[in-house]
Coordinates of C-alpha atoms in Angstrom, one line a residue:
Chain A
M1 CA -24.6 -27.6 -8.0
S2 CA -26.5 -29.7 -10.7
G3 CA -24.8 -31.5 -12.9
A4 CA -27.4 -31.3 -16.0
R5 CA -26.8 -27.7 -16.4
P6 CA -26.2 -27.2 -20.2
S7 CA -22.6 -26.1 -21.3
Q8 CA -22.3 -22.3 -22.9
G9 CA -22.1 -23.9 -26.4
A10 CA -25.1 -26.2 -26.0
R11 CA -27.3 -23.4 -24.5
S12 CA -30.8 -23.6 -26.7
P13 CA -32.4 -20.5 -27.8
P14 CA -34.5 -18.7 -25.7
G15 CA -38.3 -20.1 -25.6
S16 CA -37.5 -23.6 -25.7
A17 CA -37.9 -26.5 -23.6
A18 CA -34.4 -26.5 -22.6
R19 CA -34.5 -22.9 -21.2
S20 CA -37.9 -23.5 -19.2
S21 CA -36.4 -26.5 -17.5
D22 CA -33.3 -24.1 -17.0
R23 CA -35.4 -21.5 -15.1
G24 CA -37.1 -24.5 -13.5
E25 CA -34.0 -25.6 -12.1
H26 CA -33.3 -22.6 -10.0
T27 CA -36.5 -21.7 -8.7
S28 CA -34.8 -23.2 -5.4
G29 CA -32.0 -20.8 -5.2
P30 CA -32.0 -16.7 -4.4
A31 CA -35.4 -16.4 -6.4
T32 CA -34.5 -12.5 -7.3
R33 CA -30.9 -13.3 -8.5
K34 CA -30.6 -12.5 -12.3
R35 CA -28.6 -15.2 -14.3
Y36 CA -26.3 -14.2 -16.7
W37 CA -25.1 -16.0 -19.5
N38 CA -21.7 -15.8 -18.6
E39 CA -21.9 -17.0 -15.2
P40 CA -18.8 -18.6 -14.2
V41 CA -19.0 -22.3 -13.8
M42 CA -17.5 -23.1 -10.9
G43 CA -16.3 -26.5 -9.5
L44 CA -16.0 -27.7 -6.1
W45 CA -11.9 -26.6 -6.0
E46 CA -13.4 -22.5 -6.6
R47 CA -16.5 -23.1 -3.9
V48 CA -14.4 -23.9 -1.3
Y49 CA -12.8 -20.8 -1.6
I50 CA -9.9 -21.1 1.0
L51 CA -8.1 -22.8 -1.8
E52 CA -8.4 -20.5 -4.2
V53 CA -7.2 -18.0 -2.0
I54 CA -4.1 -20.1 -0.9
R55 CA -3.0 -20.3 -4.7
G56 CA -3.8 -16.5 -5.2
L57 CA -1.6 -16.2 -1.9
W58 CA 1.1 -18.3 -3.8
I59 CA 0.9 -16.6 -7.0
T60 CA 1.5 -13.2 -5.7
G61 CA 3.5 -14.5 -3.0
S62 CA 6.1 -15.9 -5.7
V63 CA 6.3 -12.6 -7.4
L64 CA 6.9 -10.6 -4.5
F65 CA 9.7 -12.9 -3.4
G66 CA 11.4 -13.0 -6.5
N67 CA 11.3 -9.3 -6.8
L68 CA 12.3 -9.0 -3.0
G69 CA 15.5 -11.1 -4.2
K70 CA 16.0 -9.1 -7.2
W71 CA 16.0 -5.6 -5.1
M72 CA 18.2 -6.6 -2.1
S73 CA 20.6 -8.2 -4.8
G74 CA 20.4 -4.9 -6.5
R75 CA 19.1 -5.7 -9.6
K76 CA 15.9 -5.0 -11.5
G77 CA 12.9 -6.3 -10.7
A78 CA 10.4 -3.7 -12.0
L79 CA 9.0 -3.3 -15.2
T80 CA 8.5 0.2 -14.5
A81 CA 11.2 2.3 -15.3
Y82 CA 12.8 4.8 -13.0
Y83 CA 11.6 7.8 -14.6
P84 CA 14.1 10.4 -15.3
E85 CA 16.9 8.7 -14.1
E86 CA 16.4 5.9 -16.4
T87 CA 15.7 5.8 -20.2
R88 CA 12.7 3.6 -21.4
S89 CA 14.1 0.7 -23.2
D90 CA 11.1 0.6 -25.5
Y91 CA 11.7 4.2 -27.2
S92 CA 12.3 3.7 -30.5
P93 CA 15.9 4.3 -31.4
N94 CA 14.7 6.8 -34.4
N95 CA 12.6 8.9 -31.7
R96 CA 13.2 12.3 -32.3
G97 CA 12.8 14.0 -29.3
R98 CA 15.0 16.8 -28.8
H99 CA 15.5 20.0 -31.3
V100 CA 19.0 21.6 -32.2
L101 CA 19.6 24.6 -34.2
T102 CA 22.2 24.2 -37.2
Q103 CA 25.2 26.8 -37.4
R104 CA 27.3 27.8 -40.0
P105 CA 30.7 27.2 -40.6
N106 CA 31.5 30.2 -39.1
G107 CA 29.9 29.0 -35.4
E108 CA 26.6 31.5 -35.6
V109 CA 23.8 30.0 -35.4
Q110 CA 22.2 29.3 -39.0
C111 CA 18.3 30.7 -38.1
I112 CA 17.0 34.0 -39.5
S113 CA 14.5 34.1 -37.0
C114 CA 11.5 34.4 -39.9
N115 CA 9.2 32.7 -37.0
M116 CA 8.0 30.3 -39.7
C117 CA 8.4 27.4 -37.0
A118 CA 6.6 29.7 -34.5
T119 CA 3.7 30.1 -37.0
V120 CA 3.3 26.6 -38.1
C121 CA 3.6 25.1 -34.5
P122 CA 0.5 23.6 -33.3
A123 CA 1.2 23.9 -30.0
Y124 CA 2.2 27.6 -30.3
C125 CA 5.3 26.4 -28.0
I126 CA 8.0 28.1 -30.2
E127 CA 9.2 32.0 -28.9
I128 CA 11.5 33.9 -30.8
L129 CA 13.0 37.3 -29.8
S130 CA 14.9 38.5 -32.8
K131 CA 17.9 40.8 -33.1
A132 CA 19.1 42.9 -36.0
D133 CA 22.7 43.2 -37.0
F134 CA 23.1 45.5 -40.0
N135 CA 26.9 45.2 -40.5
D136 CA 26.2 41.6 -41.5
P137 CA 23.9 42.3 -44.8
A138 CA 23.3 38.7 -45.7
H139 CA 21.8 37.9 -42.4
P140 CA 20.6 41.1 -40.6
K141 CA 17.9 39.1 -38.4
A142 CA 19.4 36.5 -36.0
P143 CA 17.6 35.2 -32.8
E144 CA 18.3 36.9 -29.7
R145 CA 16.6 34.1 -27.8
F146 CA 14.7 30.9 -29.1
E147 CA 13.1 29.1 -26.9
I148 CA 10.9 25.8 -27.1
D149 CA 8.2 25.1 -24.3
Y150 CA 8.6 21.3 -23.8
S151 CA 5.4 21.3 -21.6
R152 CA 3.7 22.2 -24.9
C153 CA 5.3 21.0 -27.5
I154 CA 4.0 17.5 -29.0
F155 CA 7.0 16.7 -31.2
C156 CA 5.6 16.8 -34.7
G157 CA 8.2 18.1 -36.3
F158 CA 6.6 20.6 -38.4
C159 CA 9.0 23.4 -37.1
V160 CA 11.8 21.3 -39.2
E161 CA 9.6 20.9 -42.3
A162 CA 8.7 24.8 -42.2
C163 CA 12.2 26.3 -41.6
P164 CA 13.7 27.7 -45.0
E165 CA 17.2 27.6 -43.5
D166 CA 17.9 24.4 -42.3
A167 CA 18.2 25.9 -39.0
I168 CA 15.7 23.7 -36.7
R169 CA 16.4 19.9 -36.7
M170 CA 15.3 16.8 -34.2
V171 CA 17.7 14.4 -33.2
K172 CA 17.3 11.1 -32.4
D173 CA 17.1 11.7 -28.5
V174 CA 14.8 11.0 -25.7
P175 CA 13.5 14.8 -24.2
N176 CA 14.7 15.9 -20.8
L177 CA 11.2 16.9 -19.8
P178 CA 10.7 16.4 -15.8
G179 CA 11.2 19.2 -13.6
F180 CA 10.8 20.4 -9.7
D181 CA 8.6 23.4 -10.6
R182 CA 6.6 24.8 -13.5
Q183 CA 8.9 26.9 -14.3
Q184 CA 11.8 24.6 -15.5
M185 CA 8.8 23.2 -17.6
W186 CA 8.0 26.3 -19.2
G187 CA 10.1 27.7 -21.7
K188 CA 12.2 24.4 -21.2
I189 CA 15.2 25.0 -23.3
D190 CA 16.6 28.1 -24.7
L191 CA 18.2 26.8 -27.7
L192 CA 20.5 29.4 -28.2
K193 CA 22.1 28.9 -24.8
L194 CA 21.8 25.2 -24.7
W195 CA 22.1 24.2 -28.7
H196 CA 23.8 21.5 -30.0
P197 CA 25.7 22.9 -33.0
L198 CA 25.4 20.5 -35.2
T199 CA 28.4 21.0 -37.7
D200 CA 28.5 17.6 -39.3
P201 CA 25.5 16.8 -39.6
R202 CA 24.8 13.4 -40.6
K203 CA 22.5 14.0 -43.5
R204 CA 23.5 16.8 -45.8
Y205 CA 20.9 18.5 -47.5
P206 CA 21.4 19.4 -51.1
S207 CA 22.7 23.3 -51.2
P208 CA 20.5 25.8 -53.1
P209 CA 21.7 27.3 -56.1
G210 CA 23.8 30.4 -55.2
S211 CA 25.8 28.4 -52.7
P212 CA 24.7 29.9 -49.2
S213 CA 28.0 28.6 -47.5
E214 CA 30.1 30.8 -49.3
R215 CA 28.0 33.8 -48.6
A216 CA 28.3 32.7 -44.7
S217 CA 32.0 32.6 -45.0
Chain B
M1 CA 10.1 4.5 43.0
I2 CA 11.4 1.7 40.9
D3 CA 7.9 0.1 40.0
F4 CA 6.8 3.5 38.3
V5 CA 9.8 3.9 36.2
V6 CA 9.4 0.3 35.0
H7 CA 5.9 0.8 34.5
G8 CA 6.7 4.2 32.8
A9 CA 8.9 2.5 30.3
F10 CA 6.7 -0.2 29.7
M11 CA 4.0 2.2 28.8
L12 CA 6.7 4.4 26.5
Y13 CA 7.6 1.1 24.8
A14 CA 4.2 0.3 23.8
I15 CA 3.3 3.4 22.4
S16 CA 6.6 3.5 20.5
F17 CA 6.5 -0.1 19.3
M18 CA 2.6 0.4 17.9
M19 CA 3.2 4.2 16.2
G20 CA 6.5 3.0 14.9
L21 CA 5.0 -0.3 13.7
A22 CA 2.2 1.6 11.9
T23 CA 4.7 4.7 10.3
I24 CA 6.6 1.2 8.9
F25 CA 3.2 -0.5 8.0
T26 CA 2.7 2.4 5.6
W27 CA 6.0 2.2 4.0
V28 CA 5.7 -2.0 3.8
E29 CA 2.1 -1.4 2.1
R30 CA 3.5 0.7 -0.6
K31 CA 6.8 -1.4 -1.0
Q32 CA 5.4 -4.7 -0.8
S33 CA 2.4 -4.0 -3.3
A34 CA 4.9 -2.5 -5.6
L35 CA 7.3 -5.4 -5.6
M36 CA 4.1 -7.7 -5.6
S37 CA 3.1 -6.2 -9.4
D38 CA 6.4 -5.7 -10.8
R39 CA 6.7 -1.9 -10.0
I40 CA 9.2 0.2 -7.7
G41 CA 7.2 1.9 -4.9
A42 CA 8.1 4.6 -2.9
N43 CA 11.6 5.9 -3.5
R44 CA 11.9 9.9 -4.0
C45 CA 11.6 10.9 -0.7
Y46 CA 14.9 11.9 0.8
I47 CA 16.5 13.7 3.8
R48 CA 19.2 16.1 2.3
V49 CA 22.6 16.8 4.4
P50 CA 22.4 20.7 4.6
F51 CA 24.7 22.6 2.3
T52 CA 25.6 19.3 0.5
D53 CA 24.3 17.2 -2.0
V54 CA 24.4 14.1 0.0
R55 CA 20.8 12.6 0.2
F56 CA 19.0 9.6 2.5
V57 CA 16.7 8.2 0.7
A58 CA 16.5 5.0 3.1
W59 CA 14.4 3.0 0.3
G60 CA 11.7 5.5 0.6
L61 CA 11.0 5.0 4.4
F62 CA 10.8 8.8 4.8
H63 CA 7.6 8.8 2.7
A64 CA 5.7 8.1 5.8
V65 CA 7.4 11.3 7.7
A66 CA 6.5 13.3 4.4
D67 CA 2.9 12.0 4.6
G68 CA 2.4 12.9 8.1
G69 CA 4.1 16.5 7.7
K70 CA 1.3 16.9 4.6
L71 CA -1.4 15.9 6.5
L72 CA -0.8 18.2 9.3
L73 CA -0.1 21.1 7.4
K74 CA -3.8 20.3 5.0
E75 CA -6.7 23.0 5.8
N76 CA -8.9 21.5 8.3
F77 CA -11.9 21.4 6.3
T78 CA -15.3 21.1 7.5
P79 CA -18.4 20.5 5.6
A80 CA -21.0 23.3 6.0
T81 CA -23.5 21.1 8.0
Y82 CA -22.3 18.7 10.6
D83 CA -22.6 17.8 14.0
R84 CA -19.5 20.0 15.9
V85 CA -19.4 17.3 18.7
C86 CA -19.5 14.2 17.5
Y87 CA -17.4 14.9 14.1
N88 CA -14.7 16.1 16.5
L89 CA -15.2 13.0 18.7
G90 CA -15.2 10.3 15.8
P91 CA -11.3 10.1 15.0
W92 CA -10.3 9.7 18.6
L93 CA -13.1 7.3 19.5
A94 CA -11.7 5.4 16.0
S95 CA -8.1 5.8 17.2
V96 CA -7.5 5.6 21.1
P97 CA -9.4 1.9 21.5
V98 CA -6.7 0.2 19.1
L99 CA -4.0 2.3 20.9
L100 CA -5.3 0.6 24.3
L101 CA -5.9 -3.0 23.0
F102 CA -2.0 -3.2 22.9
A103 CA -1.9 -2.6 26.7
V104 CA -2.6 -6.3 28.0
I105 CA -0.5 -8.0 25.2
P106 CA 2.5 -9.2 26.7
F107 CA 5.6 -8.0 24.4
G108 CA 8.4 -9.9 26.5
G109 CA 8.7 -12.5 29.5
T110 CA 9.4 -11.6 32.7
L111 CA 11.9 -8.8 33.4
T112 CA 14.3 -8.7 36.6
I113 CA 15.2 -6.1 38.2
G114 CA 17.2 -6.7 41.9
D115 CA 14.7 -8.9 43.4
R116 CA 11.6 -7.8 41.8
S117 CA 10.0 -9.4 38.4
Y118 CA 7.9 -7.7 36.2
A119 CA 5.6 -8.9 33.5
M120 CA 6.3 -7.2 30.3
Q121 CA 3.0 -5.9 29.5
V122 CA 1.2 -2.4 30.5
A123 CA -1.5 -3.9 32.2
Q124 CA -1.4 -7.3 33.5
L125 CA -5.2 -8.2 33.6
D126 CA -6.5 -11.7 34.5
A127 CA -9.3 -10.9 32.3
G128 CA -7.2 -9.9 29.0
I129 CA -9.3 -11.1 26.3
L130 CA -12.5 -9.8 27.9
F131 CA -10.8 -6.4 27.8
V132 CA -9.7 -7.1 23.8
L133 CA -13.1 -7.5 23.0
A134 CA -14.7 -5.1 24.8
V135 CA -12.1 -2.2 23.7
S136 CA -12.5 -3.5 20.4
G137 CA -16.2 -2.6 20.2
I138 CA -15.8 0.7 21.1
G139 CA -14.0 1.5 17.5
I140 CA -17.2 0.9 15.8
L141 CA -18.8 3.7 18.0
G142 CA -15.9 6.2 16.7
I143 CA -16.7 5.4 13.0
M144 CA -20.5 5.5 13.5
L145 CA -20.1 8.8 14.9
A146 CA -18.0 9.9 12.0
G147 CA -20.1 8.7 9.4
W148 CA -23.2 10.1 11.2
S149 CA -22.2 13.9 11.9
S150 CA -20.7 14.3 8.5
N151 CA -24.0 14.6 7.4
N152 CA -23.1 13.4 4.0
K153 CA -24.7 10.2 2.3
F154 CA -21.2 8.4 1.5
S155 CA -20.6 8.7 4.8
L156 CA -23.4 7.1 6.2
L157 CA -23.5 4.2 4.2
G158 CA -19.9 3.5 4.7
A159 CA -20.7 3.8 8.9
A160 CA -23.9 1.9 8.3
R161 CA -21.7 -1.0 6.3
A162 CA -18.8 -0.6 8.8
A163 CA -21.2 -1.1 11.7
S164 CA -23.1 -4.1 10.4
Q165 CA -19.7 -5.6 8.8
M166 CA -17.7 -5.1 12.3
I167 CA -20.7 -6.5 14.5
S168 CA -21.1 -9.8 12.2
Y169 CA -17.5 -10.4 12.3
E170 CA -17.1 -9.8 15.9
V171 CA -19.2 -12.8 16.7
A172 CA -17.3 -15.0 14.7
M173 CA -14.1 -13.7 16.0
G174 CA -15.4 -13.8 19.7
L175 CA -16.2 -17.7 19.1
A176 CA -13.0 -18.3 17.8
L177 CA -11.7 -16.4 20.8
I178 CA -13.6 -18.7 23.3
S179 CA -12.2 -21.7 21.6
M180 CA -9.0 -20.6 22.3
V181 CA -10.1 -20.0 26.1
V182 CA -11.2 -23.1 26.1
T183 CA -8.1 -24.8 25.0
Y184 CA -5.7 -22.6 27.3
G185 CA -8.2 -22.8 30.0
T186 CA -7.2 -19.1 31.0
L187 CA -8.0 -15.4 29.8
D188 CA -5.0 -14.1 30.8
L189 CA -2.6 -13.6 27.8
G190 CA 0.6 -13.8 29.7
A191 CA -0.7 -17.2 30.8
M192 CA -1.6 -18.3 27.2
V193 CA 1.9 -17.5 26.1
R194 CA 3.1 -19.5 29.0
W195 CA 0.9 -22.4 27.8
Q196 CA 2.0 -22.3 24.3
S197 CA 5.9 -23.2 25.5
Q198 CA 5.0 -26.5 26.7
L199 CA 5.5 -29.3 24.1
L200 CA 3.4 -31.4 22.4
A201 CA 4.4 -35.2 22.1
G202 CA 7.7 -34.2 23.5
A203 CA 8.8 -32.6 20.3
I204 CA 6.5 -30.1 18.8
P205 CA 5.6 -26.4 20.4
A206 CA 2.3 -26.2 21.5
W207 CA 1.6 -22.8 19.6
G208 CA -2.2 -22.0 19.0
I209 CA -1.9 -22.4 15.4
I210 CA -0.9 -26.2 16.1
V211 CA -3.5 -26.9 18.2
Q212 CA -6.6 -24.9 16.9
P213 CA -5.7 -24.6 12.9
I214 CA -9.4 -23.7 12.1
A215 CA -9.6 -21.1 15.1
F216 CA -6.5 -19.5 13.6
V217 CA -7.7 -19.1 10.3
L218 CA -11.2 -17.7 11.6
F219 CA -9.8 -15.2 13.6
V220 CA -7.2 -13.9 10.8
T221 CA -10.0 -13.7 8.7
A222 CA -12.3 -12.0 11.2
C223 CA -9.4 -9.5 12.0
I224 CA -8.9 -8.5 8.5
A225 CA -13.0 -7.7 8.6
E226 CA -12.5 -5.7 11.7
N227 CA -9.8 -4.0 10.0
K228 CA -11.9 -2.9 7.3
R229 CA -8.9 -4.2 4.9
I230 CA -9.7 -5.6 1.4
P231 CA -11.4 -8.0 0.6
F232 CA -13.5 -6.5 3.4
D233 CA -13.2 -3.1 2.7
L234 CA -16.9 -2.1 1.9
P235 CA -17.3 0.9 4.6
E236 CA -14.6 2.6 2.7
C237 CA -14.6 1.5 -1.0
E238 CA -13.0 4.0 -2.8
S239 CA -14.9 3.2 -6.1
E240 CA -18.6 3.1 -4.8
L241 CA -18.2 5.6 -1.4
V242 CA -15.6 8.5 -1.9
A243 CA -13.9 7.5 1.1
G244 CA -16.3 5.4 3.0
F245 CA -17.0 6.8 6.5
F246 CA -14.2 9.5 6.4
T247 CA -15.3 11.2 3.4
E248 CA -16.0 14.5 5.1
Y249 CA -12.4 14.4 6.7
T250 CA -9.6 16.6 6.1
S251 CA -6.2 17.0 7.4
M252 CA -5.0 15.2 10.6
K253 CA -8.3 13.9 11.4
M254 CA -8.5 12.1 8.3
G255 CA -5.0 11.1 9.3
L256 CA -5.9 10.0 12.6
F257 CA -8.6 7.4 10.6
F258 CA -5.6 6.4 8.5
L259 CA -3.2 6.1 11.1
S260 CA -5.7 4.1 13.5
E261 CA -5.9 1.6 10.6
F262 CA -2.5 0.5 10.5
I263 CA -2.2 0.7 14.3
A264 CA -4.9 -1.7 14.3
I265 CA -3.1 -4.0 11.8
A266 CA -0.2 -3.6 14.3
V267 CA -2.6 -4.6 17.2
V268 CA -4.2 -7.3 15.6
S269 CA -0.9 -8.9 14.2
A270 CA 0.4 -8.9 18.1
L271 CA -2.9 -10.5 19.1
T272 CA -2.4 -13.3 16.4
V273 CA 1.3 -13.8 17.5
T274 CA 0.1 -13.9 21.2
L275 CA -2.8 -16.1 20.7
F276 CA -1.6 -18.6 17.9
L277 CA 2.4 -17.9 17.4
G278 CA 3.7 -18.3 20.9
G279 CA 3.8 -15.0 21.7
Y280 CA 7.4 -13.4 22.3
N281 CA 8.8 -17.4 22.6
L282 CA 10.7 -18.9 20.0
P283 CA 10.3 -22.7 19.8
W284 CA 11.4 -24.6 22.8
M285 CA 12.1 -21.4 24.7
T286 CA 10.3 -20.8 28.0
D287 CA 11.7 -17.8 30.4
A288 CA 14.2 -20.0 31.9
G289 CA 16.2 -20.2 28.3
F290 CA 16.0 -22.9 25.7
E291 CA 14.9 -26.6 26.4
F292 CA 15.3 -28.6 23.3
P293 CA 13.1 -32.0 22.9
G294 CA 16.4 -34.0 22.9
G295 CA 16.9 -32.6 26.7
A296 CA 19.6 -30.6 26.0
T297 CA 19.4 -27.0 27.6
W298 CA 20.6 -23.9 26.8
S299 CA 20.5 -21.2 29.4
M300 CA 21.1 -17.5 28.3
P301 CA 21.8 -14.8 30.9
R302 CA 18.7 -13.0 31.8
W303 CA 19.2 -9.8 29.8
A304 CA 20.2 -11.5 26.7
L305 CA 16.7 -13.4 26.9
V306 CA 14.4 -10.4 27.4
V307 CA 16.2 -8.9 24.7
L308 CA 15.4 -12.1 22.4
Q309 CA 11.9 -12.1 23.4
L310 CA 11.7 -8.6 22.7
G311 CA 13.1 -8.9 19.2
T312 CA 11.0 -12.0 18.6
F313 CA 7.9 -10.4 19.4
S314 CA 8.6 -7.5 17.2
V315 CA 9.6 -9.4 14.3
K316 CA 6.8 -12.1 14.5
T317 CA 4.6 -9.3 14.5
F318 CA 6.0 -7.6 11.9
L319 CA 5.8 -10.7 9.3
V320 CA 2.1 -11.3 10.5
G321 CA 1.5 -7.8 9.6
C322 CA 3.1 -8.5 6.4
F323 CA 0.9 -11.3 5.7
M324 CA -2.3 -9.1 6.0
I325 CA -0.7 -6.7 3.9
H326 CA -0.1 -9.3 1.4
V327 CA -3.5 -10.4 1.7
R328 CA -5.1 -7.2 1.3
W329 CA -3.1 -7.0 -1.9
T330 CA -4.0 -10.5 -3.1
L331 CA -7.3 -10.7 -3.1
P332 CA -10.8 -8.8 -4.7
R333 CA -13.1 -7.4 -3.0
F334 CA -16.5 -9.2 -1.8
R335 CA -19.8 -7.5 -2.7
Y336 CA -21.7 -6.9 0.2
D337 CA -24.4 -9.6 0.3
Q338 CA -21.3 -11.9 -0.3
L339 CA -19.6 -10.4 2.8
M340 CA -22.7 -10.7 5.1
A341 CA -23.2 -14.1 3.4
F342 CA -19.6 -15.3 4.2
G343 CA -19.7 -14.1 8.0
W344 CA -23.3 -15.3 9.0
K345 CA -23.6 -18.6 6.8
F346 CA -19.6 -19.7 6.6
L347 CA -17.5 -18.3 9.7
L348 CA -20.1 -18.6 12.2
P349 CA -21.1 -21.9 12.0
L350 CA -17.7 -23.3 11.6
A351 CA -16.7 -21.3 14.3
A352 CA -19.6 -22.8 16.5
L353 CA -18.2 -26.2 15.2
N354 CA -14.8 -25.4 16.1
L355 CA -16.1 -24.4 19.7
T356 CA -18.0 -27.4 20.0
V357 CA -15.4 -29.8 19.0
T358 CA -12.8 -28.1 21.3
V359 CA -15.4 -28.1 24.4
I360 CA -15.9 -32.1 24.0
A361 CA -12.2 -32.7 23.4
R362 CA -11.3 -30.6 26.6
W363 CA -14.4 -32.2 28.6
L364 CA -12.8 -35.7 27.5
A365 CA -9.5 -34.8 28.5
L366 CA -10.2 -33.8 32.0

């Protein structure tokens, strides 16, 4: 390799004398090879190749044996997470990944199955089957099934904002998504079976005038 | 009768050793690459004890079993236009020679039963090296047939690449082997191993890697190229040719190509161990026991020595195979012109030079 080759910063604009001499310099090499402006400059160390191969093997080998030692001694060497069993450490502590239905003081679900969350949901993943109970004139309508299809949910939180009764909230959690077949992901959580009664929510919403809590009791 | 039983046992051992090692290498490839790139690797497959929740994961070793089962159960898809005979012959011609190669490799010293002694290899050929070169050349035929009969551009390109690459690198490999033959003065692989248990300067074991380091590098490089592994995986590069010469193969036909690749790793590891790393012997070990350089000897019972030799050979072969997998996950791939230039302009002259120097040194020593 010729030492007279100009460095990248000192390269002259096209058409100048330096360019033509640069071109003339390489007529001895393979004539059809296009020369790129960012062609790597290789010293003798890289050209010998076997030395760089040994260096590369050394680098990967040190990583391998480091991780092998950690693996054999039961520590974790991997940067990846052991997915469903292990929660990723880089989730935000404020990540809201799980829906809960709130309940009235008497333990009933607060939802009135108005379908507003299902309407506003951009992913169409909320499915509500309602039932009527005319013995309770304050809440004649209640959900019989309240399902969220977590295979489609995008965790936008619109359902929480749309709810007129504060019946659905999202809590600081990581969704438990994986399943062994599609049926387990489709309609992942029947919130009425698995619902987490939020009797003592950390954030109290102001009670609307007319005190619905008194009506509930 | 006892001859029949012993040789049958040798064959059984050889085949199960090769297949088992190939299966383990599929796991090693996954796990080692995972550890090298800070991942976890195969760890999902398990065998559950029926009616309980006790699961044996065994660090993901069962993934090889699951892969085999999956390949066996896949649909046997064939392209619409293909050469029926050649298409079906291809996988066999590619996978049988690599298994045959192991026949001449000694995997242990001398087994003595009663007053008879058996050299522990399947076929004790005087021309073992020539057999290796001849049979390893047949593998190209299977790949050519597979690529041509699939009637597919990618397959044909892959086959053409494979043929030219394997022929090019076989020249360098042959020259490296000839320099080893000149050094050892024999073509018999068992005699080569016995030659390597002598001592240089009274202390250092005369292993091939110490006597002929350049030939070792050349041979290992050419072997990786023969195996069509990265950095020489041009015949089946996934990014350009879909899967190279076995693009049109499915189910266990594809599995045969896949398996033959890993058997080939095991076989060339065994060859490297036999030629360059003292074969089945530990340093300062012969068929008689240990003879340390200070003059101390340690003779072992015959059966213990045989077991030790079998174990030594297995462990050495495994470690060399791990090294080849290590190379595969470290280096980037060559461009095709670089591959050819590397083979013809660098490896071949170096091998010829090495051979010349070896011949002159040998001639002066005689």
